[in-house]
Amino acid sequence: MDLIIRGGTLVTADSVMEADILIEDGQIAGLYKPGSPVDSSVPVLEAAGLHVIPGAIDVHVHFREPGLEQKEDFLSGSGAAAVGGITTVCDMPNTLPPIATADLLRTKVDKLQGRSYVDYGLYGVILPDNLEQVDAMLNAGAVALKIFAGPTTGNLGAPSWGALVDVFQAVAKRGGIIALHAEDRETVEYWEQRVKGEGGSTYEDLLASRPAFSEASAIAQATLLSAQTGCRLHVVHLNTKEGVDLIGFAKQQGAPVTTETCPPYLLLTAADYGRIGNRMKVLPYIRHQADQERLWGGLLDGTIDMLSTDHAPHLPEEKARDIWSAPAGAPGVETLLPLMLDQVNKGRLTLSELVRMTSLRPAQAYGLYPRKGAVRMGSDGDFTLVDLKKRYTLRAEEMLSKARQNPFDGVTVTGMPVATVVRGQVVAREGKIVGQPRGEWLRPPEFCA
Ligand SMILES: [Zn+2]
């Protein structure tokens, strides 16, 4: 698609400039001084008074296909992402069935044709009994392979730490990426049983059932394995101060490690549970002020590479259960940019830093750069127009995700995404879908046959 984005302020991870952006056949074809004469046959998207940022890349969503479409499906999830200013997602494999073979991955690719408003990569999963599928899933185009080291939605098992030496070696040989849900299963199983057995029923009891050292010990073991094998490791949804320190240490040692955190960990603490209830029950659980401060520090100094959403929808009736039985997870793709633009307005970070965390670093870490995450000739024309002055109250009932239990329902922010462009197509404007589901499946180039 051809498009001119005219009159906006273009903000990248390292620059701010006034520029008109020409997109031809979906790719960036030129940056021009504002007001330069243009070919009148090319459609124009007016951006006067707005900031134009590279489209956000969210490497951690659960759009629940196949098998859990009552919670979300790719049309609803990707539509929600588009109105939230996200132009690329990577979709997790803990579905029914889990994406644990190359055949299942190919079936999912076929099924998603024409059913996404944004571009997407797809994960495979490593289970205790599918090690022979590692090569095949990478050959089939898995963007990364997920390991659920701790129990979560779907309750998938993981190989033992011993067996993971083989897994890390196999993935390293192929230049693939392991994405790790870092919790220690034995620790969680012991403490859940113990805390429940003692009649625990408060949010602090919930936290005690998954102690912080569970995340820390899983990160310590996995980053050592990454350093030893050279395997690229991405630790998902970092949420403890100990985790930030361990990732920082691994990076100092030169281990090829990246990590992400999510807005709920940056904006909520255990003290909010009384007000928000199970809507803020996400995994790992949101902890305390000291963790939050350390996460902000790590995000700003680059120890934490990127922001993701861990968009994990569940049904309202499921979230209405008691604190133990309510499933963990919350929607996030429609609130990531509004919440973080609000933080930009509050002076917590700059818009360029936000672009680094939501576009540049995810693209680099996931092998999508420079097709994604770059503003240069030939890169995909993915942009989000943001109105930094727009005040808006987030309302779960207005959102496109099927999940109606949003922890930020009713929060008023300043700063909203107002238009989303995927490869030159305007797919969303002012909270509504206006384009077609022409999202493309992305295969990391080094795996292409
Ligand atoms: Zn997740």
Short mmCIF file of C-alpha atoms and ligand atoms in Angstrom, two decimals:
data_model
loop_
_atom_site.label_atom_id
_atom_site.label_comp_id
_atom_site.label_asym_id
_atom_site.label_seq_id
_atom_site.Cartn_x
_atom_site.Cartn_y
_atom_site.Cartn_z
CA MET A 1 0.00 0.00 0.00
CA ASP A 2 1.12 3.58 -0.72
CA LEU A 3 0.70 6.35 1.83
CA ILE A 4 2.10 9.71 2.85
CA ILE A 5 2.10 10.51 6.57
CA ARG A 6 2.19 14.30 6.46
CA GLY A 7 3.01 17.06 8.90
CA GLY A 8 3.93 15.02 11.99
CA THR A 9 6.95 14.94 14.28
CA LEU A 10 8.85 11.70 13.63
CA VAL A 11 10.41 10.26 16.78
CA THR A 12 12.85 7.34 16.61
CA ALA A 13 15.00 5.78 19.33
CA ASP A 14 17.72 8.35 18.65
CA SER A 15 16.18 11.30 16.82
CA VAL A 16 13.28 13.74 16.65
CA MET A 17 12.51 15.52 13.36
CA GLU A 18 9.74 17.15 11.40
CA ALA A 19 9.23 14.93 8.36
CA ASP A 20 6.71 13.73 5.81
CA ILE A 21 7.01 9.95 5.37
CA LEU A 22 6.43 8.30 2.01
CA ILE A 23 5.48 4.61 2.00
CA GLU A 24 5.41 2.71 -1.32
CA ASP A 25 4.29 -0.90 -1.66
CA GLY A 26 4.25 -1.12 2.12
CA GLN A 27 7.87 -0.04 2.55
CA ILE A 28 9.48 3.21 3.61
CA ALA A 29 10.42 5.01 0.38
CA GLY A 30 11.50 8.43 1.62
CA LEU A 31 11.51 11.09 4.31
CA TYR A 32 10.82 14.64 3.10
CA LYS A 33 10.90 18.12 4.53
CA PRO A 34 7.43 19.12 5.69
CA GLY A 35 5.38 20.60 2.87
CA SER A 36 7.43 19.06 0.05
CA PRO A 37 5.35 18.61 -3.11
CA VAL A 38 3.82 15.16 -3.31
CA ASP A 39 2.31 12.94 -5.95
CA SER A 40 -1.38 13.77 -5.60
CA SER A 41 -2.42 10.20 -6.36
CA VAL A 42 -0.92 8.90 -3.09
CA PRO A 43 -3.35 8.80 -0.13
CA VAL A 44 -2.43 11.16 2.70
CA LEU A 45 -2.66 10.58 6.45
CA GLU A 46 -2.59 13.96 8.17
CA ALA A 47 -0.39 14.01 11.28
CA ALA A 48 -0.20 17.73 12.04
CA GLY A 49 0.16 18.24 15.79
CA LEU A 50 0.89 14.54 16.31
CA HIS A 51 4.01 12.47 16.97
CA VAL A 52 4.76 9.61 14.60
CA ILE A 53 6.61 6.66 16.12
CA PRO A 54 7.70 3.32 14.65
CA GLY A 55 4.94 0.77 15.23
CA ALA A 56 5.18 -1.06 18.54
CA ILE A 57 6.35 -4.68 18.51
CA ASP A 58 4.93 -6.86 21.28
CA VAL A 59 6.85 -10.13 21.48
CA HIS A 60 4.54 -11.62 24.13
CA VAL A 61 0.82 -12.10 23.43
CA HIS A 62 -1.60 -14.97 23.94
CA PHE A 63 -4.27 -14.73 21.23
CA ARG A 64 -5.47 -18.20 22.31
CA GLU A 65 -5.77 -19.88 18.90
CA PRO A 66 -6.24 -22.75 18.44
CA GLY A 67 -8.61 -24.15 21.04
CA LEU A 68 -9.31 -21.32 23.46
CA GLU A 69 -11.19 -18.95 21.16
CA GLN A 70 -13.80 -18.26 23.84
CA LYS A 71 -11.10 -16.19 25.60
CA GLU A 72 -9.66 -14.48 22.48
CA ASP A 73 -9.04 -15.22 18.82
CA PHE A 74 -6.63 -13.78 16.30
CA LEU A 75 -9.11 -11.33 14.78
CA SER A 76 -10.15 -9.91 18.15
CA GLY A 77 -6.64 -9.96 19.61
CA SER A 78 -4.92 -8.46 16.58
CA GLY A 79 -7.70 -5.87 16.21
CA ALA A 80 -7.14 -4.89 19.84
CA ALA A 81 -3.39 -4.67 19.17
CA ALA A 82 -3.99 -2.45 16.13
CA VAL A 83 -6.16 0.06 18.00
CA GLY A 84 -3.54 0.02 20.75
CA GLY A 85 -0.85 1.15 18.29
CA ILE A 86 0.90 -2.23 18.06
CA THR A 87 1.87 -3.29 14.52
CA THR A 88 3.66 -6.61 15.17
CA VAL A 89 3.03 -9.34 17.75
CA CYS A 90 4.62 -12.68 18.59
CA ASP A 91 2.00 -15.21 19.67
CA MET A 92 2.62 -17.74 22.43
CA PRO A 93 2.18 -21.51 21.95
CA ASN A 94 0.25 -22.58 25.10
CA THR A 95 -2.96 -23.28 23.19
CA LEU A 96 -5.11 -26.39 22.73
CA PRO A 97 -3.23 -28.27 21.47
CA PRO A 98 0.06 -26.58 22.36
CA ILE A 99 2.23 -25.76 19.32
CA ALA A 100 4.74 -28.51 20.05
CA THR A 101 5.46 -29.86 16.55
CA ALA A 102 6.37 -28.40 13.16
CA ASP A 103 3.10 -29.79 11.75
CA LEU A 104 1.03 -27.97 14.36
CA LEU A 105 2.93 -24.77 13.62
CA ARG A 106 2.26 -25.11 9.89
CA THR A 107 -1.44 -25.81 10.58
CA LYS A 108 -1.61 -22.65 12.69
CA VAL A 109 0.10 -20.62 9.94
CA ASP A 110 -2.52 -21.84 7.43
CA LYS A 111 -5.40 -21.13 9.80
CA LEU A 112 -4.29 -17.55 10.47
CA GLN A 113 -4.14 -16.52 6.79
CA GLY A 114 -6.20 -13.35 6.40
CA ARG A 115 -7.12 -13.30 10.10
CA SER A 116 -4.74 -10.74 11.58
CA TYR A 117 -4.75 -6.94 11.43
CA VAL A 118 -1.06 -6.80 12.38
CA ASP A 119 2.05 -8.75 11.36
CA TYR A 120 2.91 -11.71 13.55
CA GLY A 121 5.54 -14.22 14.52
CA LEU A 122 4.59 -17.58 16.06
CA TYR A 123 6.26 -19.48 18.89
CA GLY A 124 6.77 -23.19 19.28
CA VAL A 125 6.96 -24.78 22.72
CA ILE A 126 9.56 -27.11 24.22
CA LEU A 127 7.99 -29.81 26.40
CA PRO A 128 9.61 -32.70 28.31
CA ASP A 129 8.94 -35.06 25.40
CA ASN A 130 9.38 -33.15 22.12
CA LEU A 131 13.11 -32.44 21.98
CA GLU A 132 13.28 -34.04 18.54
CA GLN A 133 11.00 -31.25 17.28
CA VAL A 134 13.42 -28.40 18.08
CA ASP A 135 15.05 -28.35 14.65
CA ALA A 136 11.81 -29.00 12.83
CA MET A 137 9.97 -26.14 14.57
CA LEU A 138 12.82 -23.74 13.77
CA ASN A 139 12.82 -24.95 10.16
CA ALA A 140 9.07 -24.39 10.01
CA GLY A 141 9.62 -20.75 11.01
CA ALA A 142 9.06 -20.52 14.76
CA VAL A 143 10.11 -17.01 15.81
CA ALA A 144 11.37 -18.43 19.13
CA LEU A 145 10.80 -21.50 21.31
CA LYS A 146 9.05 -21.05 24.66
CA ILE A 147 9.84 -22.96 27.82
CA PHE A 148 7.37 -22.79 30.70
CA ALA A 149 9.71 -23.51 33.59
CA GLY A 150 6.91 -22.80 36.08
CA PRO A 151 3.24 -23.90 36.07
CA THR A 152 0.92 -21.52 34.13
CA THR A 153 -2.12 -21.50 31.76
CA GLY A 154 -2.31 -24.95 30.13
CA ASN A 155 0.01 -26.32 32.83
CA LEU A 156 2.60 -27.47 30.33
CA GLY A 157 5.63 -29.28 31.65
CA ALA A 158 9.23 -28.42 30.86
CA PRO A 159 12.39 -30.51 30.46
CA SER A 160 14.46 -30.92 33.64
CA TRP A 161 17.35 -28.51 34.12
CA GLY A 162 19.63 -31.37 33.17
CA ALA A 163 17.82 -32.00 29.89
CA LEU A 164 17.81 -28.26 29.19
CA VAL A 165 21.58 -28.42 28.60
CA ASP A 166 20.80 -30.46 25.46
CA VAL A 167 17.99 -28.10 24.49
CA PHE A 168 20.11 -24.95 24.84
CA GLN A 169 22.89 -26.59 22.81
CA ALA A 170 20.49 -27.64 20.06
CA VAL A 171 18.88 -24.19 19.81
CA ALA A 172 22.27 -22.44 19.95
CA LYS A 173 23.50 -24.51 17.01
CA ARG A 174 20.62 -23.13 14.94
CA GLY A 175 20.90 -19.53 16.14
CA GLY A 176 17.40 -19.78 17.58
CA ILE A 177 15.94 -18.04 20.62
CA ILE A 178 14.64 -19.62 23.81
CA ALA A 179 11.96 -17.55 25.57
CA LEU A 180 11.75 -18.55 29.21
CA HIS A 181 8.91 -18.23 31.70
CA ALA A 182 11.31 -18.11 34.64
CA GLU A 183 9.92 -19.80 37.72
CA ASP A 184 11.23 -22.84 39.50
CA ARG A 185 8.56 -25.54 39.33
CA GLU A 186 9.61 -27.46 42.45
CA THR A 187 9.66 -24.29 44.52
CA VAL A 188 6.23 -23.22 43.31
CA GLU A 189 4.68 -26.65 43.82
CA TYR A 190 6.04 -26.91 47.38
CA TRP A 191 5.01 -23.43 48.47
CA GLU A 192 1.58 -23.47 46.79
CA GLN A 193 0.71 -26.65 48.62
CA ARG A 194 2.07 -25.36 51.90
CA VAL A 195 0.43 -21.91 51.83
CA LYS A 196 -2.93 -23.33 50.72
CA GLY A 197 -2.64 -26.05 53.37
CA GLU A 198 -2.22 -23.38 56.03
CA GLY A 199 -5.46 -21.74 54.87
CA GLY A 200 -3.86 -18.74 53.16
CA SER A 201 -6.39 -16.49 51.43
CA THR A 202 -4.86 -13.02 51.06
CA TYR A 203 -2.82 -11.48 48.25
CA GLU A 204 0.31 -11.72 50.42
CA ASP A 205 -0.41 -15.45 50.77
CA LEU A 206 -0.65 -15.67 46.99
CA LEU A 207 2.79 -14.02 46.75
CA ALA A 208 4.17 -16.39 49.37
CA SER A 209 3.01 -19.33 47.23
CA ARG A 210 5.40 -18.24 44.47
CA PRO A 211 8.39 -16.77 46.32
CA ALA A 212 10.66 -14.27 44.57
CA PHE A 213 13.59 -16.67 44.76
CA SER A 214 11.64 -19.01 42.50
CA GLU A 215 12.04 -16.52 39.61
CA ALA A 216 15.59 -15.68 40.67
CA SER A 217 16.76 -19.28 40.78
CA ALA A 218 15.26 -20.08 37.36
CA ILE A 219 16.93 -16.96 35.88
CA ALA A 220 20.26 -17.84 37.49
CA GLN A 221 20.23 -21.35 36.05
CA ALA A 222 19.01 -20.32 32.60
CA THR A 223 21.43 -17.42 32.18
CA LEU A 224 24.34 -19.68 33.20
CA LEU A 225 23.18 -22.16 30.55
CA SER A 226 22.95 -19.34 28.01
CA ALA A 227 26.49 -18.20 28.82
CA GLN A 228 27.80 -21.76 28.65
CA THR A 229 26.11 -22.74 25.38
CA GLY A 230 25.92 -19.35 23.62
CA CYS A 231 22.17 -19.86 23.21
CA ARG A 232 20.12 -16.66 22.87
CA LEU A 233 17.82 -16.45 25.87
CA HIS A 234 14.88 -14.08 26.34
CA VAL A 235 13.46 -13.99 29.87
CA VAL A 236 9.78 -13.02 29.71
CA HIS A 237 7.79 -10.82 32.12
CA LEU A 238 10.56 -9.95 34.57
CA ASN A 239 8.97 -8.90 37.86
CA THR A 240 11.45 -9.08 40.77
CA LYS A 241 14.34 -6.89 41.88
CA GLU A 242 16.48 -10.03 42.19
CA GLY A 243 15.68 -10.83 38.55
CA VAL A 244 16.89 -7.41 37.38
CA ASP A 245 20.19 -7.89 39.22
CA LEU A 246 20.72 -11.39 37.81
CA ILE A 247 20.00 -10.28 34.23
CA GLY A 248 22.41 -7.37 34.70
CA PHE A 249 25.09 -9.76 35.93
CA ALA A 250 24.55 -12.16 33.00
CA LYS A 251 24.82 -9.29 30.51
CA GLN A 252 28.07 -8.11 32.14
CA GLN A 253 29.44 -11.62 31.62
CA GLY A 254 28.57 -11.36 27.92
CA ALA A 255 25.73 -13.91 27.92
CA PRO A 256 23.36 -13.38 24.93
CA VAL A 257 20.42 -12.57 27.17
CA THR A 258 17.50 -10.16 26.74
CA THR A 259 14.47 -9.49 28.91
CA GLU A 260 11.15 -7.67 29.02
CA THR A 261 8.77 -6.35 31.63
CA CYS A 262 5.11 -5.34 31.36
CA PRO A 263 3.17 -2.20 32.40
CA PRO A 264 1.31 -3.84 35.34
CA TYR A 265 4.67 -4.51 37.05
CA LEU A 266 5.68 -0.87 36.53
CA LEU A 267 2.41 0.73 37.60
CA LEU A 268 0.79 -1.51 40.23
CA THR A 269 1.93 -3.13 43.49
CA ALA A 270 0.49 -5.66 45.93
CA ALA A 271 -1.13 -2.73 47.73
CA ASP A 272 -3.52 -2.28 44.77
CA TYR A 273 -5.09 -5.74 45.10
CA GLY A 274 -7.75 -4.56 47.55
CA ARG A 275 -9.00 -2.07 44.96
CA ILE A 276 -8.50 -4.06 41.75
CA GLY A 277 -8.91 -7.68 42.86
CA ASN A 278 -8.28 -10.60 40.50
CA ARG A 279 -8.18 -8.29 37.47
CA MET A 280 -4.55 -7.71 38.52
CA LYS A 281 -3.81 -11.38 39.11
CA VAL A 282 -1.19 -12.00 36.44
CA LEU A 283 1.73 -14.40 36.32
CA PRO A 284 4.24 -13.92 37.78
CA TYR A 285 2.34 -12.07 40.50
CA ILE A 286 2.78 -8.30 40.89
CA ARG A 287 5.01 -7.65 43.91
CA HIS A 288 6.10 -4.69 46.00
CA GLN A 289 7.33 -1.11 45.72
CA ALA A 290 11.01 -2.11 45.93
CA ASP A 291 10.58 -4.48 42.98
CA GLN A 292 8.78 -1.83 40.98
CA GLU A 293 11.51 0.75 41.58
CA ARG A 294 14.22 -1.69 40.52
CA LEU A 295 12.27 -2.60 37.37
CA TRP A 296 12.03 1.09 36.41
CA GLY A 297 15.76 1.46 37.04
CA GLY A 298 16.57 -1.58 34.89
CA LEU A 299 14.25 -0.40 32.12
CA LEU A 300 15.83 3.05 31.94
CA ASP A 301 19.45 1.84 32.11
CA GLY A 302 18.87 -0.81 29.43
CA THR A 303 19.21 -3.91 31.63
CA ILE A 304 15.59 -4.55 30.68
CA ASP A 305 15.52 -4.38 26.89
CA MET A 306 11.87 -3.99 26.12
CA LEU A 307 8.25 -3.68 27.12
CA SER A 308 5.76 -6.39 26.26
CA THR A 309 2.16 -6.90 27.30
CA ASP A 310 1.84 -10.62 28.13
CA HIS A 311 -1.70 -10.03 26.81
CA ALA A 312 -3.40 -13.05 28.44
CA PRO A 313 -7.21 -12.91 28.19
CA HIS A 314 -9.62 -14.91 30.34
CA LEU A 315 -13.40 -14.88 30.67
CA PRO A 316 -15.06 -12.62 33.30
CA GLU A 317 -16.63 -15.64 35.04
CA GLU A 318 -13.19 -17.23 35.33
CA LYS A 319 -11.66 -14.08 36.82
CA ALA A 320 -14.60 -13.84 39.28
CA ARG A 321 -13.49 -17.02 41.09
CA ASP A 322 -11.62 -16.90 44.41
CA ILE A 323 -8.03 -15.71 44.61
CA TRP A 324 -6.58 -19.23 44.20
CA SER A 325 -8.82 -20.55 41.40
CA ALA A 326 -9.08 -17.43 39.23
CA PRO A 327 -6.73 -17.90 36.26
CA ALA A 328 -3.76 -15.53 36.07
CA GLY A 329 -3.55 -13.16 33.11
CA ALA A 330 -4.90 -9.84 31.91
CA PRO A 331 -5.39 -8.14 28.54
CA GLY A 332 -2.70 -5.60 27.68
CA VAL A 333 -2.39 -4.72 23.99
CA GLU A 334 -4.90 -1.84 24.19
CA THR A 335 -3.33 -0.25 27.26
CA LEU A 336 0.46 -0.58 26.76
CA LEU A 337 0.93 2.63 24.76
CA PRO A 338 -1.73 4.74 26.53
CA LEU A 339 -0.21 3.90 29.93
CA MET A 340 3.37 4.46 28.80
CA LEU A 341 2.59 7.67 26.88
CA ASP A 342 1.06 8.90 30.13
CA GLN A 343 4.38 8.10 31.83
CA VAL A 344 6.17 10.07 29.08
CA ASN A 345 3.95 13.03 29.93
CA LYS A 346 4.74 12.54 33.62
CA GLY A 347 8.47 12.82 32.80
CA ARG A 348 9.33 9.24 33.72
CA LEU A 349 10.88 8.49 30.30
CA THR A 350 11.25 10.19 26.92
CA LEU A 351 9.31 9.28 23.81
CA SER A 352 12.60 8.16 22.20
CA GLU A 353 13.25 5.83 25.13
CA LEU A 354 9.75 4.41 24.73
CA VAL A 355 10.46 3.79 21.03
CA ARG A 356 13.65 1.96 21.98
CA MET A 357 11.69 -0.28 24.38
CA THR A 358 8.66 -0.92 22.14
CA SER A 359 10.17 -1.10 18.66
CA LEU A 360 13.96 -0.98 18.19
CA ARG A 361 15.03 -3.50 20.85
CA PRO A 362 12.23 -6.06 20.29
CA ALA A 363 12.99 -6.06 16.53
CA GLN A 364 16.71 -6.51 17.17
CA ALA A 365 16.28 -9.20 19.82
CA TYR A 366 13.84 -11.25 17.73
CA GLY A 367 15.70 -11.18 14.41
CA LEU A 368 13.11 -8.89 12.79
CA TYR A 369 15.48 -5.93 12.35
CA PRO A 370 15.81 -4.01 10.03
CA ARG A 371 12.62 -5.13 8.30
CA LYS A 372 10.89 -4.05 11.53
CA GLY A 373 12.00 -1.53 14.13
CA ALA A 374 13.97 0.67 11.71
CA VAL A 375 13.12 3.92 9.93
CA ARG A 376 15.13 3.48 6.75
CA MET A 377 14.58 2.88 3.04
CA GLY A 378 13.03 -0.53 2.42
CA SER A 379 11.96 -1.17 6.01
CA ASP A 380 8.28 -1.93 6.53
CA GLY A 381 6.10 1.18 6.72
CA ASP A 382 4.76 0.48 10.23
CA PHE A 383 3.93 3.61 12.22
CA THR A 384 1.77 4.71 15.11
CA LEU A 385 0.48 8.27 15.33
CA VAL A 386 0.19 9.45 18.90
CA ASP A 387 -1.53 12.47 20.39
CA LEU A 388 0.48 13.32 23.48
CA LYS A 389 -2.13 15.83 24.65
CA LYS A 390 -5.22 13.65 24.39
CA ARG A 391 -6.79 12.89 27.77
CA TYR A 392 -8.73 9.65 27.82
CA THR A 393 -10.34 7.37 30.36
CA LEU A 394 -9.62 3.70 29.59
CA ARG A 395 -12.86 1.70 29.59
CA ALA A 396 -12.79 -2.10 29.38
CA GLU A 397 -16.26 -2.18 27.78
CA GLU A 398 -15.00 -0.06 24.84
CA MET A 399 -12.06 -2.35 24.13
CA LEU A 400 -11.90 -4.88 21.31
CA SER A 401 -10.33 -7.72 23.29
CA LYS A 402 -12.82 -10.37 24.41
CA ALA A 403 -11.31 -10.07 27.91
CA ARG A 404 -13.35 -7.51 29.83
CA GLN A 405 -11.42 -7.68 33.09
CA ASN A 406 -8.81 -4.98 32.61
CA PRO A 407 -6.69 -3.96 35.62
CA PHE A 408 -6.60 -0.38 34.27
CA ASP A 409 -10.35 0.00 33.68
CA GLY A 410 -11.33 3.55 34.63
CA VAL A 411 -7.78 4.95 34.65
CA THR A 412 -7.43 8.34 32.97
CA VAL A 413 -4.28 8.86 30.90
CA THR A 414 -2.80 11.73 28.92
CA GLY A 415 -1.43 10.52 25.59
CA MET A 416 -3.14 8.09 23.19
CA PRO A 417 -2.34 6.27 19.95
CA VAL A 418 -4.77 7.73 17.38
CA ALA A 419 -3.83 5.95 14.13
CA THR A 420 -1.97 2.74 13.29
CA VAL A 421 -0.30 2.00 9.96
CA VAL A 422 0.83 -1.52 9.03
CA ARG A 423 2.96 -1.66 5.83
CA GLY A 424 1.24 1.46 4.51
CA GLN A 425 -2.31 0.40 5.36
CA VAL A 426 -4.16 2.51 7.95
CA VAL A 427 -5.67 -0.29 10.05
CA ALA A 428 -6.97 1.62 13.07
CA ARG A 429 -8.06 5.17 13.90
CA GLU A 430 -9.31 6.60 17.19
CA GLY A 431 -9.99 3.21 18.75
CA LYS A 432 -11.74 1.71 15.71
CA ILE A 433 -10.63 -0.77 13.07
CA VAL A 434 -10.69 0.89 9.64
CA GLY A 435 -8.50 -1.50 7.60
CA GLN A 436 -8.46 -5.11 6.45
CA PRO A 437 -6.86 -8.11 8.23
CA ARG A 438 -3.83 -8.21 5.93
CA GLY A 439 -1.25 -9.01 8.61
CA GLU A 440 1.62 -11.20 7.41
CA TRP A 441 3.33 -14.10 9.14
CA LEU A 442 6.97 -13.24 9.86
CA ARG A 443 9.73 -15.84 9.66
CA PRO A 444 13.08 -14.84 11.06
CA PRO A 445 15.34 -14.60 7.98
CA GLU A 446 18.09 -16.88 9.29
CA PHE A 447 15.67 -19.79 9.48
CA CYS A 448 14.28 -19.40 5.96
CA ALA A 449 14.96 -22.41 3.79
ZN ZN B 1 2.63 -15.05 28.88
#
